[in-house]
XYZ file of N, CA and C in Angstrom:
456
model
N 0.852 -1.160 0.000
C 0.000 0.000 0.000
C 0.904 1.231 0.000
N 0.412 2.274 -0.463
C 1.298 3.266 -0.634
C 0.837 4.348 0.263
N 1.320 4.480 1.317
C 1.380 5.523 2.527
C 2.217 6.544 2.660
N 2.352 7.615 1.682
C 3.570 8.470 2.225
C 2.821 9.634 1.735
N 3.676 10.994 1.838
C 3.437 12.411 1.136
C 4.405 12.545 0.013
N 3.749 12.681 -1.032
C 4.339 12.487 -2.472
C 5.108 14.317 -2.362
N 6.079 14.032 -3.235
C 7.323 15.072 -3.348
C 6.299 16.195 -4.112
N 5.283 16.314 -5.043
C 4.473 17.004 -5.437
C 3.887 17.655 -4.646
N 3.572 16.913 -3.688
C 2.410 17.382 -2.697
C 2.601 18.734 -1.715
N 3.616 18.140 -0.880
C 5.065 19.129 -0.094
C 6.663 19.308 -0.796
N 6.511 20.221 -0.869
C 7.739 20.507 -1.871
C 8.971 21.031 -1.009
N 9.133 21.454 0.292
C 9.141 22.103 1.465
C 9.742 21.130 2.362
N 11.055 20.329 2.461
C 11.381 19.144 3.525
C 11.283 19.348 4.233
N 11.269 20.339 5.606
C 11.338 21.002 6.302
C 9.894 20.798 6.897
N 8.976 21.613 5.632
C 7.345 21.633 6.245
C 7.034 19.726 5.879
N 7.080 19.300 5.005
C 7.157 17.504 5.107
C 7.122 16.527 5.809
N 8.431 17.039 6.614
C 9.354 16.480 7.824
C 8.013 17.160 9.132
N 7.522 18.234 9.335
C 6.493 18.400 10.130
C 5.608 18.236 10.088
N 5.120 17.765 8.594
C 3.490 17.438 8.809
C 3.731 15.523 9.066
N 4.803 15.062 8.581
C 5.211 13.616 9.132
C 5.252 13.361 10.502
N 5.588 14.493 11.616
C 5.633 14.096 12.908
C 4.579 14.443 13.504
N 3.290 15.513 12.729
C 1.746 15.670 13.215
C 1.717 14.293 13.203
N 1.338 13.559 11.847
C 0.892 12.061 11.243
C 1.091 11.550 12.667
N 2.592 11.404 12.966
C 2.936 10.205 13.579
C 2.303 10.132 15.340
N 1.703 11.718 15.635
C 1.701 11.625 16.429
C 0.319 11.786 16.558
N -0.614 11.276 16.050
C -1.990 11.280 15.233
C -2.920 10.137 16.987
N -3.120 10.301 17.303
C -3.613 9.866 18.750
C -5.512 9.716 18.873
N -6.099 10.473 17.988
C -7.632 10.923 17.778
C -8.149 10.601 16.578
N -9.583 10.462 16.297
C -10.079 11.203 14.972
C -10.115 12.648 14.829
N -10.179 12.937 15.844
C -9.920 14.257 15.692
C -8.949 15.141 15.328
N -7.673 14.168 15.663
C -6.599 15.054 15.435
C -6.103 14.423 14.106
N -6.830 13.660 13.674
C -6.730 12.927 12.020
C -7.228 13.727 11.475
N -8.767 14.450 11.763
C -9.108 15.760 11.640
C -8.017 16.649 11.416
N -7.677 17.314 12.308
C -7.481 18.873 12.441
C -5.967 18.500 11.898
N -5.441 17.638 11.435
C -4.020 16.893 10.442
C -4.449 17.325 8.912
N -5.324 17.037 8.830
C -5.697 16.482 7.439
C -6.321 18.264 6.850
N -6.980 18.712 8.093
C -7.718 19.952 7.516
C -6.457 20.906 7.471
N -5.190 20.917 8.542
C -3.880 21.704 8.178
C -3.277 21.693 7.011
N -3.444 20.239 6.339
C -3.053 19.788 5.324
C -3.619 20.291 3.967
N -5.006 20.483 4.250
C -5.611 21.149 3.205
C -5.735 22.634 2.930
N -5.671 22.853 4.426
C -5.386 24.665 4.235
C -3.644 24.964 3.222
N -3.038 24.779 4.211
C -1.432 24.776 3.349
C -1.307 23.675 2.592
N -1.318 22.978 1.565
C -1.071 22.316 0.247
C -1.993 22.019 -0.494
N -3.290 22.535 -0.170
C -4.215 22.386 -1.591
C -5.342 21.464 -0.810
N -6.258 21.762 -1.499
C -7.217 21.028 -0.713
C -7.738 19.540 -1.173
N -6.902 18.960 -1.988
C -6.253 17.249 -2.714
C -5.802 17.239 -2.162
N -5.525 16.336 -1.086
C -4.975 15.361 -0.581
C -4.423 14.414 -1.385
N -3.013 13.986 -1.888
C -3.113 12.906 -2.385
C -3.752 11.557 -1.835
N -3.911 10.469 -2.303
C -4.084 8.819 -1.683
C -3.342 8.398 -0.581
N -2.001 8.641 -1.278
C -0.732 7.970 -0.961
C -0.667 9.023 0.760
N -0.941 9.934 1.032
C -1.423 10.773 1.971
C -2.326 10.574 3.042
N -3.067 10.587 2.492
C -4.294 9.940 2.915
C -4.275 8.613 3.440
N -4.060 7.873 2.966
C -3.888 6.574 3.405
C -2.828 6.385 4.390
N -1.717 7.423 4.276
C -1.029 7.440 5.702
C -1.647 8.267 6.812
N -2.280 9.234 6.908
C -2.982 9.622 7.578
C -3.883 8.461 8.618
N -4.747 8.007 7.646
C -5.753 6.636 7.770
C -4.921 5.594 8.637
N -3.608 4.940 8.565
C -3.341 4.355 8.725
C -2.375 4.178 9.801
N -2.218 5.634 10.449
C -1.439 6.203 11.541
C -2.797 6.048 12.248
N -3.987 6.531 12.635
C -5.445 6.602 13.085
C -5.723 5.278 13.844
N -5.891 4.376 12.646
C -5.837 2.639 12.876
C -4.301 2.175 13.503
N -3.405 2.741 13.662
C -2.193 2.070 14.441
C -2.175 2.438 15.944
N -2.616 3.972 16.063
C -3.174 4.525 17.255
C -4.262 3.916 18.275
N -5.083 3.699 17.231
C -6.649 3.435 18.190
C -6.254 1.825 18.434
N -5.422 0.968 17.612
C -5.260 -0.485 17.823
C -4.528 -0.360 19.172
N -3.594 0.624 19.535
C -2.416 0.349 20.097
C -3.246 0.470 21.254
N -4.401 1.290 21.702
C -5.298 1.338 22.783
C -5.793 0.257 23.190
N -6.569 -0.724 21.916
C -7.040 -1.516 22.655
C -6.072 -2.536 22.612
N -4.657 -2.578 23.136
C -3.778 -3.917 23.049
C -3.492 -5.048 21.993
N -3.921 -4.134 20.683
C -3.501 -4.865 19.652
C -2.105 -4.381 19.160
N -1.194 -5.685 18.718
C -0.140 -5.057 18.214
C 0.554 -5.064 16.804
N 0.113 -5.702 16.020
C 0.131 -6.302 14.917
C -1.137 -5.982 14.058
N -1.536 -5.212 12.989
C -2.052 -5.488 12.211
C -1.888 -5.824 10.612
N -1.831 -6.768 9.972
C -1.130 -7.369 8.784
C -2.515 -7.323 7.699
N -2.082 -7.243 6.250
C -3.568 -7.746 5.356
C -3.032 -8.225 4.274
N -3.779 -8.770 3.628
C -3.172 -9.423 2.211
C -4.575 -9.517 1.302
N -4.447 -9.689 0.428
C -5.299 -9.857 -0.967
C -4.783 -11.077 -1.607
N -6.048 -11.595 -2.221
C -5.985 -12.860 -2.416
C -5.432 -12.352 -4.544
N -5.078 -13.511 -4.324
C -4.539 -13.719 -6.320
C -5.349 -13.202 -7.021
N -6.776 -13.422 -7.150
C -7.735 -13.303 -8.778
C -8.844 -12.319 -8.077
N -9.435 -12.124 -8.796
C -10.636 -10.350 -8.430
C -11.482 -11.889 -7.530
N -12.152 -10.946 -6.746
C -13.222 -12.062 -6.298
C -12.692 -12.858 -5.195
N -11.124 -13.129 -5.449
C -10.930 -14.056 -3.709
C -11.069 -12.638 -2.316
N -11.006 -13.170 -1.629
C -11.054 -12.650 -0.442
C -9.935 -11.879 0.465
N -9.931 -10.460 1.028
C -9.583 -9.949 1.442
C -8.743 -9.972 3.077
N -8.055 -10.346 3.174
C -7.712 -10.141 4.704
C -6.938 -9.621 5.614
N -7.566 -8.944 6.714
C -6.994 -8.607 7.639
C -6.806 -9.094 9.087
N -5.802 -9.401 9.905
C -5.060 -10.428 11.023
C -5.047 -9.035 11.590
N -5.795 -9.088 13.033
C -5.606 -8.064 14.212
C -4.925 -9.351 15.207
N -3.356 -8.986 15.594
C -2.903 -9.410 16.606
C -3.025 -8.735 18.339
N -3.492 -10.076 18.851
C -3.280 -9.073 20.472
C -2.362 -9.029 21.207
N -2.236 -7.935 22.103
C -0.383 -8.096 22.877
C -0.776 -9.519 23.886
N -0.501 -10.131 24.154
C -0.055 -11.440 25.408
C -0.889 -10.664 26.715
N -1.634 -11.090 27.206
C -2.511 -10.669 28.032
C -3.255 -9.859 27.873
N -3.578 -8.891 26.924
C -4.403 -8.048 26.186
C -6.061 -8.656 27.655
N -6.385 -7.067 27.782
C -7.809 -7.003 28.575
C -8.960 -7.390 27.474
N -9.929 -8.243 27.572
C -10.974 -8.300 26.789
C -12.417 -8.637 27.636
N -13.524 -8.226 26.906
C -14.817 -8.431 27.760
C -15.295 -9.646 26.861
N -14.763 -10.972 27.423
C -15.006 -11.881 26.381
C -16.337 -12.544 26.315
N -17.390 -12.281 27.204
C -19.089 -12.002 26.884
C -19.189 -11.384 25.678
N -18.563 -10.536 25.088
C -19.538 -9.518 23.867
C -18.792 -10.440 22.777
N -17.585 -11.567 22.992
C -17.405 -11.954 21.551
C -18.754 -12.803 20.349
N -19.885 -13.181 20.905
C -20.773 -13.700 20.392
C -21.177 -12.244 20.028
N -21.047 -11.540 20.012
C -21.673 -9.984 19.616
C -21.432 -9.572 18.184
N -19.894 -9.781 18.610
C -18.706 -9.404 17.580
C -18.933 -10.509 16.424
N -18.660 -11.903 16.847
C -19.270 -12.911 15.685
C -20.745 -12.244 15.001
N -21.418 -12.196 15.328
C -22.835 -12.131 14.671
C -23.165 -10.933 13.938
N -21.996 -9.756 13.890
C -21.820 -8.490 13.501
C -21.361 -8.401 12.360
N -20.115 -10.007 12.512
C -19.609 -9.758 11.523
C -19.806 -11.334 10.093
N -20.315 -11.915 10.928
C -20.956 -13.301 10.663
C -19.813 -13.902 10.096
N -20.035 -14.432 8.759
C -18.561 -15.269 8.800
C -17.309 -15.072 7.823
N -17.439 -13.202 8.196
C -16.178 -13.096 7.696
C -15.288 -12.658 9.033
N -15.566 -13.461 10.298
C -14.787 -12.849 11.804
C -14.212 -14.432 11.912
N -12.789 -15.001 11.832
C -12.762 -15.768 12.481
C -11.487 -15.081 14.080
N -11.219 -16.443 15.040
C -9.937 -16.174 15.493
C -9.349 -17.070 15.391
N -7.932 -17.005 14.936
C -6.864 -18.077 14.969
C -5.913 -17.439 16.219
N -5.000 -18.228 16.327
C -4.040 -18.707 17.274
C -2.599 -18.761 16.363
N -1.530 -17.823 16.888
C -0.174 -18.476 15.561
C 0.753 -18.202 16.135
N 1.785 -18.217 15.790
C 2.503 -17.898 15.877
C 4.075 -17.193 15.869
N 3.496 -16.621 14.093
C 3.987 -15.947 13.230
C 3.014 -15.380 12.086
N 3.687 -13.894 12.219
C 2.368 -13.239 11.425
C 3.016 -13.368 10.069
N 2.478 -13.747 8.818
C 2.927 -13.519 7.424
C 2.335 -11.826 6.787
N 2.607 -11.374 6.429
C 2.190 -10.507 5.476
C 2.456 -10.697 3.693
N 1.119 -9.929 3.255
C 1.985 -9.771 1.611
C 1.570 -8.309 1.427
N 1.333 -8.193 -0.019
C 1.081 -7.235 -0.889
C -0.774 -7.182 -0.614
N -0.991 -5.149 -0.649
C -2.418 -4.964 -0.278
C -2.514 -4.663 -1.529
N -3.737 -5.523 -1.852
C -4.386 -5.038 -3.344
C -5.251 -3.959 -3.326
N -6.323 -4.159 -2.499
C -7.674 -2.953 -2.526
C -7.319 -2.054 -1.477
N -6.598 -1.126 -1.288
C -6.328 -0.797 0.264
C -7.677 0.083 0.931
N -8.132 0.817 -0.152
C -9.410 1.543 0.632
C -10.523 0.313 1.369
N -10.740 -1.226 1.087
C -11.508 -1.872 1.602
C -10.560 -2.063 2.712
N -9.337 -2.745 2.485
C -8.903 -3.005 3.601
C -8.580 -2.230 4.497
N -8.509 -1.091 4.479
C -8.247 0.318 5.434
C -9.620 0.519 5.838
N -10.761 0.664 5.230
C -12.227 1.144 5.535
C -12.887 -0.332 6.710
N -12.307 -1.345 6.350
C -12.736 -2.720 7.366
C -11.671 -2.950 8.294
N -10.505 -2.243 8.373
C -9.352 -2.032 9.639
C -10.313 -1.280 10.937
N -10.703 0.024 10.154
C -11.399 1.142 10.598
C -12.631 0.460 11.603
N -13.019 -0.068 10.554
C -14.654 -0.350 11.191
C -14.464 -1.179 12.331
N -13.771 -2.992 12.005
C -13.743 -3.461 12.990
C -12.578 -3.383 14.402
N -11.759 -2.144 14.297
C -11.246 -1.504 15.408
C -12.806 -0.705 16.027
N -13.514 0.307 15.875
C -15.012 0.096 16.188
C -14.979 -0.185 17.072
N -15.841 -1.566 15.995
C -16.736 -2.553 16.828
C -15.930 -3.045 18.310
N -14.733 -3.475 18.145
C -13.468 -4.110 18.807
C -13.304 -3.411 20.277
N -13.689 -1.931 19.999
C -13.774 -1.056 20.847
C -14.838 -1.262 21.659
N -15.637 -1.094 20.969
C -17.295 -0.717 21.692
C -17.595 -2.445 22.249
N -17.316 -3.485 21.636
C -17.746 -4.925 22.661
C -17.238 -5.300 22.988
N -15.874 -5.550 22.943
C -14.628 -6.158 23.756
C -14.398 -5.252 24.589
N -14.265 -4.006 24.985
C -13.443 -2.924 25.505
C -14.582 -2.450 26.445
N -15.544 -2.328 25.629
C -16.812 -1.908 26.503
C -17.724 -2.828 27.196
N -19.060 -2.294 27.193
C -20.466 -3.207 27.354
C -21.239 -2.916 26.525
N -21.261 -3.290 25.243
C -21.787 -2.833 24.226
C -23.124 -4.082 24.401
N -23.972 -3.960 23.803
C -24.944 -5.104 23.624
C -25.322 -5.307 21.820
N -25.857 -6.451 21.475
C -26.289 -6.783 20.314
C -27.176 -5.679 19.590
C-alpha cells in the first residue's frame, strides 16, 4: 500500500518532515481531523491517496495500540473475487470483555474468524481503501464490545 506524502504534494522538507511528525503523532479522529484539515489549508485542498492513506493508517495504528492490539497485517488474495484479509494481533494478556465476543461474531458473521499463531505472514495490499475502511470499522466494533459493554 502506498502511505507516504508524495514530493508534489510538499515541496518544502522542512514543512514535510512536520506534517510527518503531526501524522505520527496522530492519537484521535480528531486530530486525524485537524491533520488532514492543516493539510488542506497549506497544500491544496487534494490530498493525495498515498497521503491519505497514511494519515488513515497512523489513526488505525493509534486506536489499535489502545485496545492492546499489536500487529495489524492484510493481504489480498490472487484473482478479483478471492477474499480480502486482515489479522488483528493481540499483545499477550491483552484485557478483553469476552461475553460480547458472540456480539462481535454475529456483527460480523462469517467473515470474523480467530486463529491462534505464531507468526504473522504478510503480503502485498491489493484494494487498500476496503482493507483500510474494514481495519477502521472493525477496530469500532473491537472497541465498543470487547473494551466496553456494548450489547447486540
Amino acid at each position: 500500500m502506498d502511505a507516504f506524502i508524495p514530493e508534489s504534494y510538499i515541496l518544502n522538507e522542512e514543512q514535510k518532515l512536520e506534517i510527518y511528525k503531526k501524522i505520527a503523532a496522530v492519537a484521535s479522529a480528531e486530530d486525524c481531523d485537524d491533520v488532514r484539515d492543516e493539510m488542506r489549508d497549506r497544500f491544496g485542498e487534494k490530498i493525495p491517496e498515498p497521503a491519505e492513506n497514511l494519515l488513515r493508517v497512523s489513526l488505525i495504528r493509534s486506536t489499535a495500540q489502545k485496545m492492546e492490539i499489536c500487529d495489524i497485517s492484510g493481504s489480498a488474495g490472487s484473482t478479483a473475487g478471492s477474499p480480502l484479509r486482515i489479522r488483528f494481533t493481540l499483545e499477550p494478556g491483552a484485557r478483553v470483555n469476552v461475553g460480547n465476543i458472540p456480539v462481535l461474531l454475529r456483527r460480523y458473521q462469517k467473515s470474523l474468524r480467530f486463529f491462534l499463531e505464531t507468526k504473522a505472514s504478510g503480503s502485498g495490499i491489493r484494494d487498500t481503501a476496503v482493507l483500510l475502511s474494514s481495519a477502521e470499522q472493525f477496530l469500532s466494533d473491537f472497541s465498543e464490545l470487547l473494551r466496553g459493554n456494548a450489547t447486540a
